[in-house]
Coordinates of C-alpha atoms in Angstrom, one line a residue:
Chain N
X1 CA 10.4 -15.9 13.5
X2 CA 7.7 -13.2 13.7
X3 CA 5.2 -13.6 16.5
X4 CA 2.3 -15.4 14.8
X5 CA -0.7 -15.9 17.1
X6 CA -2.0 -19.5 16.6
X7 CA -5.4 -19.5 15.0
X8 CA -8.1 -22.3 15.1
X9 CA -8.2 -24.2 11.8
X10 CA -11.4 -22.6 10.6
X11 CA -10.1 -19.0 11.0
X12 CA -6.7 -20.0 9.5
X13 CA -8.5 -21.5 6.5
X14 CA -10.4 -18.3 6.1
X15 CA -7.1 -16.4 5.9
X16 CA -7.0 -14.8 9.3
X17 CA -3.6 -14.1 10.8
X18 CA -2.4 -12.0 13.8
X19 CA 1.3 -11.0 13.6
X20 CA 4.1 -9.0 15.1
X21 CA 6.9 -8.9 12.5
X22 CA 10.5 -8.3 13.3
X23 CA 10.4 -4.9 11.5
X24 CA 7.3 -2.9 12.1
X25 CA 6.6 0.8 12.8
X26 CA 6.8 0.2 16.6
X27 CA 5.0 3.3 17.8
X28 CA 2.3 3.0 19.0
X29 CA 2.6 -0.7 20.1
X30 CA 0.2 -2.8 18.1
X31 CA -0.5 -6.2 16.5
X32 CA -1.3 -6.6 12.8
X33 CA -4.4 -8.4 12.0
X34 CA -4.7 -9.8 8.4
X35 CA -7.5 -11.3 6.5
X36 CA -6.4 -12.2 3.0
X37 CA -5.5 -8.9 1.4
X38 CA -6.9 -6.8 4.2
X39 CA -4.8 -5.5 7.1
X40 CA -5.6 -3.7 10.3
X41 CA -3.3 -2.5 13.1
X42 CA -4.8 -3.0 16.6
X43 CA -3.3 -0.7 19.2
X44 CA -2.3 -2.5 22.4
X45 CA -2.8 0.6 24.5
X46 CA -6.2 1.9 23.5
X47 CA -7.5 -1.2 21.7
X48 CA -8.4 1.0 18.7
X49 CA -7.5 0.5 15.1
X50 CA -4.5 2.6 14.2
X51 CA -4.1 4.9 11.2
X52 CA -3.1 3.8 8.7
X53 CA -4.8 1.8 7.4
X54 CA -7.6 2.5 10.0
X55 CA -10.8 0.5 9.3
X56 CA -13.6 -0.7 11.4
X57 CA -13.4 -3.1 14.3
X58 CA -16.6 -4.7 13.2
X59 CA -14.9 -5.9 10.0
X60 CA -12.6 -8.2 12.1
X61 CA -14.1 -11.6 13.0
X62 CA -15.2 -11.4 16.7
X63 CA -13.5 -14.7 17.3
X64 CA -10.2 -13.3 16.2
X65 CA -10.6 -10.3 18.6
X66 CA -11.6 -12.7 21.4
X67 CA -8.4 -14.8 20.8
X68 CA -6.3 -11.6 20.9
X69 CA -7.9 -10.5 24.2
X70 CA -7.6 -14.1 25.7
X71 CA -3.8 -14.0 25.1
X72 CA -3.7 -10.7 27.1
X73 CA -2.4 -8.8 24.0
X74 CA -5.3 -6.4 24.1
Chain M
X1 CA -4.4 -7.5 -19.0
X2 CA -3.2 -11.0 -18.4
X3 CA -1.5 -13.0 -21.1
X4 CA -0.4 -16.7 -21.1
X5 CA -2.6 -18.0 -18.3
X6 CA -6.0 -19.6 -17.9
X7 CA -9.1 -18.4 -16.1
X8 CA -8.8 -21.5 -13.9
X9 CA -6.0 -19.7 -12.0
X10 CA -8.6 -17.5 -10.3
X11 CA -11.1 -20.2 -9.2
X12 CA -14.0 -18.1 -10.1
X13 CA -14.5 -14.5 -11.2
X14 CA -11.5 -12.4 -12.2
X15 CA -10.6 -9.6 -9.8
X16 CA -12.2 -6.2 -10.8
X17 CA -10.4 -4.3 -13.5
X18 CA -8.6 -7.4 -14.7
X19 CA -9.0 -8.7 -18.3
X20 CA -7.7 -12.1 -19.5
X21 CA -6.3 -12.2 -23.1
X22 CA -6.3 -15.7 -24.3
X23 CA -6.4 -15.2 -28.0
X24 CA -4.7 -12.9 -30.4
X25 CA -7.9 -11.0 -31.1
X26 CA -8.1 -10.2 -27.3
X27 CA -4.9 -8.3 -27.6
X28 CA -6.3 -6.1 -30.3
X29 CA -9.5 -5.5 -28.2
X30 CA -7.4 -4.7 -25.1
X31 CA -5.3 -2.3 -27.1
X32 CA -8.4 0.0 -27.3
X33 CA -8.2 0.8 -23.6
X34 CA -6.5 4.1 -22.5
X35 CA -2.9 2.8 -22.6
X36 CA -1.5 4.8 -19.7
X37 CA -3.8 3.1 -17.4
X38 CA -3.1 -0.4 -18.7
X39 CA -0.6 -2.9 -17.1
X40 CA 0.1 -6.0 -19.2
X41 CA 1.2 -9.1 -17.2
X42 CA 2.7 -11.8 -19.3
X43 CA 3.1 -15.2 -17.7
X44 CA 5.1 -16.9 -20.4
X45 CA 7.7 -16.1 -23.0
X46 CA 5.4 -17.2 -25.8
X47 CA 2.7 -14.8 -24.5
X48 CA 5.1 -11.9 -24.6
X49 CA 6.0 -12.8 -28.2
X50 CA 2.4 -12.9 -29.1
X51 CA 1.8 -9.5 -27.5
X52 CA 4.7 -8.0 -29.4
X53 CA 3.7 -9.6 -32.7
X54 CA 0.1 -8.4 -32.4
X55 CA 1.1 -4.9 -31.3
X56 CA 3.3 -4.6 -34.4
X57 CA 1.2 -6.5 -36.9
X58 CA -2.2 -5.0 -36.1
X59 CA -0.8 -1.7 -35.0
X60 CA -2.3 -2.0 -31.5
X61 CA -1.2 1.1 -29.7
X62 CA 0.5 0.0 -26.5
X63 CA 3.0 2.8 -26.3
X64 CA 3.3 4.0 -22.7
X65 CA 1.5 1.0 -21.2
X66 CA 3.2 -1.0 -18.4
X67 CA 4.5 -4.5 -19.0
X68 CA 5.4 -7.1 -16.5
X69 CA 7.0 -10.3 -17.8
X70 CA 7.0 -13.0 -15.2
X71 CA 9.3 -15.1 -17.4
X72 CA 12.1 -13.0 -19.0
X73 CA 11.5 -12.4 -22.7
X74 CA 13.8 -13.4 -25.5
X75 CA 16.9 -11.1 -25.5
X76 CA 16.2 -10.2 -29.2
X77 CA 12.7 -8.9 -28.3
X78 CA 13.9 -6.6 -25.5
X79 CA 14.7 -3.5 -27.6
X80 CA 11.2 -3.6 -29.2
X81 CA 9.5 -4.1 -25.8
X82 CA 11.4 -1.2 -24.4
X83 CA 10.3 0.9 -27.3
X84 CA 6.7 0.1 -26.9
X85 CA 6.1 -0.2 -23.1
X86 CA 7.2 1.8 -20.1
X87 CA 8.2 0.6 -17.7
X88 CA 9.0 -3.0 -18.6
X89 CA 9.6 -5.1 -15.4
X90 CA 11.1 -8.6 -15.3
X91 CA 13.5 -8.4 -18.2
X92 CA 16.2 -10.3 -16.3
X93 CA 16.2 -13.4 -14.1
X94 CA 16.4 -12.9 -10.3
X95 CA 13.1 -11.4 -9.4
X96 CA 11.1 -13.0 -6.6
X97 CA 7.4 -12.5 -7.4
X98 CA 4.4 -12.5 -5.1
X99 CA 2.3 -15.6 -5.8
X100 CA 0.5 -15.1 -9.2
X101 CA -3.0 -14.7 -7.9
X102 CA -2.0 -12.2 -5.1
X103 CA 0.2 -10.3 -7.6
X104 CA -2.7 -9.7 -10.0
X105 CA -5.0 -8.7 -7.1
X106 CA -2.3 -6.3 -5.7
X107 CA -1.7 -4.6 -9.0
X108 CA -5.4 -4.0 -9.5
X109 CA -6.1 -2.9 -5.9
X110 CA -6.6 0.7 -4.8
X111 CA -3.6 0.5 -2.4
X112 CA -1.2 -1.0 -5.0
X113 CA 1.4 1.7 -4.0
X114 CA 1.6 0.2 -0.5
X115 CA 2.2 -3.4 -1.4
X116 CA 5.2 -5.2 -2.8
X117 CA 4.8 -7.5 -5.8
X118 CA 8.4 -8.4 -6.5
X119 CA 11.9 -8.1 -5.2
X120 CA 15.5 -8.8 -6.1
X121 CA 18.7 -9.0 -4.1
X122 CA 22.0 -7.5 -5.0
X123 CA 24.5 -9.1 -2.6
X124 CA 27.5 -7.2 -3.9
X125 CA 25.9 -3.8 -3.5
X126 CA 24.1 -5.0 -0.3
X127 CA 20.8 -3.7 -1.6
X128 CA 17.3 -5.1 -1.9
X129 CA 15.1 -3.7 -4.7
X130 CA 11.4 -3.9 -4.0
X131 CA 8.8 -3.2 -6.6
X132 CA 5.4 -1.9 -5.5
X133 CA 2.0 -2.7 -7.1
X134 CA 2.1 0.6 -8.9
X135 CA 5.4 -0.5 -10.4
X136 CA 7.5 2.1 -8.5
X137 CA 10.6 0.7 -7.0
X138 CA 12.3 1.3 -3.7
X139 CA 15.9 0.4 -3.0
X140 CA 16.6 -0.7 0.5
X141 CA 20.1 -1.2 2.0
X142 CA 20.5 -4.5 3.9
X143 CA 21.1 -2.4 7.0
X144 CA 17.4 -1.4 7.0
X145 CA 16.5 -4.9 8.1
X146 CA 18.2 -5.0 11.5
X147 CA 17.9 -7.9 13.8
X148 CA 15.7 -7.2 16.9
X149 CA 16.9 -8.6 20.2
X150 CA 17.5 -12.3 20.0
X151 CA 15.2 -12.6 17.0
X152 CA 16.2 -14.1 13.7
X153 CA 18.7 -12.4 11.4
X154 CA 17.5 -11.6 7.9
X155 CA 18.5 -14.2 5.4
X156 CA 18.7 -12.3 2.1
X157 CA 19.1 -15.5 0.1
X158 CA 15.6 -16.5 1.0
X159 CA 13.6 -13.4 -0.1
X160 CA 9.9 -13.9 -0.5
X161 CA 7.0 -11.5 -0.7
X162 CA 4.0 -12.7 1.3
X163 CA 0.7 -11.7 2.9
X164 CA -0.6 -10.2 -0.4
X165 CA 2.4 -8.0 -0.7
X166 CA 2.3 -6.6 2.9
X167 CA 5.2 -8.6 4.2
X168 CA 8.9 -8.9 3.0
X169 CA 10.1 -12.3 4.2
X170 CA 13.9 -12.9 4.5
X171 CA 14.1 -16.5 5.8
X172 CA 12.5 -16.5 9.3
X173 CA 12.8 -12.7 9.4
X174 CA 9.7 -10.6 8.4
X175 CA 9.4 -6.9 7.7
X176 CA 6.1 -5.1 7.1
X177 CA 5.8 -3.3 3.8
X178 CA 4.5 -0.3 5.6
X179 CA 7.6 0.0 7.9
X180 CA 9.9 -0.3 4.8
X181 CA 8.0 2.3 2.9
X182 CA 7.9 4.6 6.0
X183 CA 11.7 4.7 6.0
X184 CA 12.3 4.9 2.3
X185 CA 9.5 6.8 0.7
X186 CA 8.9 10.5 1.7
X187 CA 5.5 10.5 -0.1
X188 CA 4.4 7.5 2.0
X189 CA 5.3 9.4 5.1
X190 CA 3.5 12.4 4.0
X191 CA 0.4 10.4 3.3
X192 CA 0.5 8.9 6.8
X193 CA 1.0 12.2 8.4
X194 CA -1.9 13.6 6.5
X195 CA -4.1 10.7 7.4
X196 CA -3.2 11.1 11.1
X197 CA -3.8 14.8 10.9
X198 CA -7.2 14.3 9.3
X199 CA -8.3 11.9 12.0
X200 CA -7.1 14.0 14.9
X201 CA -9.8 15.3 17.3
X202 CA -8.1 18.5 18.5
X203 CA -9.4 22.0 17.9
X204 CA -6.2 22.7 15.8
X205 CA -6.8 19.8 13.5
X206 CA -10.5 20.7 13.1
X207 CA -9.5 24.3 12.3
X208 CA -7.0 23.1 9.7
X209 CA -9.6 20.8 8.0
X210 CA -12.2 23.5 8.0
X211 CA -9.9 26.2 6.7
X212 CA -8.7 23.9 3.8
X213 CA -12.3 23.0 3.0
X214 CA -13.1 26.7 2.8
X215 CA -10.0 27.3 0.6
X216 CA -8.6 29.9 3.0
X217 CA -4.9 30.6 3.8
X218 CA -3.6 31.1 7.3
X219 CA -3.1 34.8 6.4
X220 CA -6.8 35.3 5.6
X221 CA -8.0 35.8 9.2
X222 CA -7.0 39.4 9.9
X223 CA -6.6 40.9 12.4
X224 CA -5.5 37.5 13.7
X225 CA -2.0 36.9 12.4
X226 CA -1.1 33.9 10.2
X227 CA 1.4 33.0 12.9
X228 CA -1.3 32.7 15.5
X229 CA -3.5 30.6 13.2
X230 CA -0.5 28.3 12.6
X231 CA 0.1 28.0 16.4
X232 CA -3.5 27.0 16.9
X233 CA -3.4 24.5 14.1
X234 CA -0.3 22.9 15.5
X235 CA -1.9 22.7 19.0
X236 CA 0.6 25.1 20.5
X237 CA -2.4 27.2 21.5
X238 CA -5.2 24.9 22.7
X239 CA -7.6 27.4 24.2
X240 CA -7.6 30.6 22.1
X241 CA -9.2 33.8 23.5
X242 CA -13.0 34.1 22.9
X243 CA -12.5 37.1 20.6
X244 CA -9.9 35.2 18.5
X245 CA -12.3 32.3 18.1
X246 CA -15.1 34.7 17.1
X247 CA -13.0 36.2 14.4
X248 CA -11.9 32.8 13.1
X249 CA -15.5 31.4 13.2
X250 CA -16.9 34.5 11.4
X251 CA -14.3 34.1 8.6
X252 CA -15.2 30.4 8.3
X253 CA -18.9 31.2 8.4
X254 CA -19.6 28.9 11.4
X255 CA -20.4 29.5 15.1
X256 CA -17.3 29.5 17.4
X257 CA -18.5 26.3 19.1
X258 CA -18.9 24.5 15.7
X259 CA -15.2 24.7 14.7
X260 CA -14.2 21.7 16.8
X261 CA -16.9 19.5 15.1
X262 CA -15.1 19.6 11.8

């Protein structure tokens, strides 16, 4: 089973997911944040979005980022 | 172009660049679009028959357009379809498709080439064929999906495409489309490398970007050798001599301290 960070019902209904799949490009270490068709890779070392696909942190729901931080992943 | 489905599938507006053909006359209208940029998606066998009939009867020019048949067409119609469309995907049973709504959105998206819309498993050859949104296929050996630690083993009998085409699910095992493409597609790797290089903050990366913007070659900085320019761009020289920087800057028509800003 991939690591799938539990999301509150509201965020889940909106299509937010945070995953670490069995097969990922492992370097640099990251979690994948998904919102419907959009995807970001959040680096666990520098807390920045990795390229590709890059993107802007402000496009990620702040509550999702808070949950990631709370679990100590970032 | 969608055939054989209703607008209700989309619960609102159609995704951009998507047209629904519900009647025969729609097919004729859709046939006026530049065909090399058109992908027809037929949801039913009868819709594929209608497309073929209209293309032949009204001489709608579809030659060279792409066709995806989510339900395999009648065997007798296959030669004609192959003669009119290229490529034709879904001629045989066994494809696992992305959910319909996600599939249409993935095909119409700007990053269609990084998302998987369908897959099929060949157990005998131990290969998985994955089809991207731009209809290019990659063939992956089973060995690509290795078990990590005590995690789940891939179950090739339970192939699904999920997360809008960004995940290949094999039972409880998941692989990211990006990781699969990174290993199988040299063009994908080159794109990533180029993206990384473009985003890099070093003097070498800035010089490379600026040089390309000016349309210059590494050999255009005499008396600085092409080899030295290459070494700076590859960050093998991180602090060039002042005189070297002055020559480079002069050729690029910027001040020496401006190079790193690019």
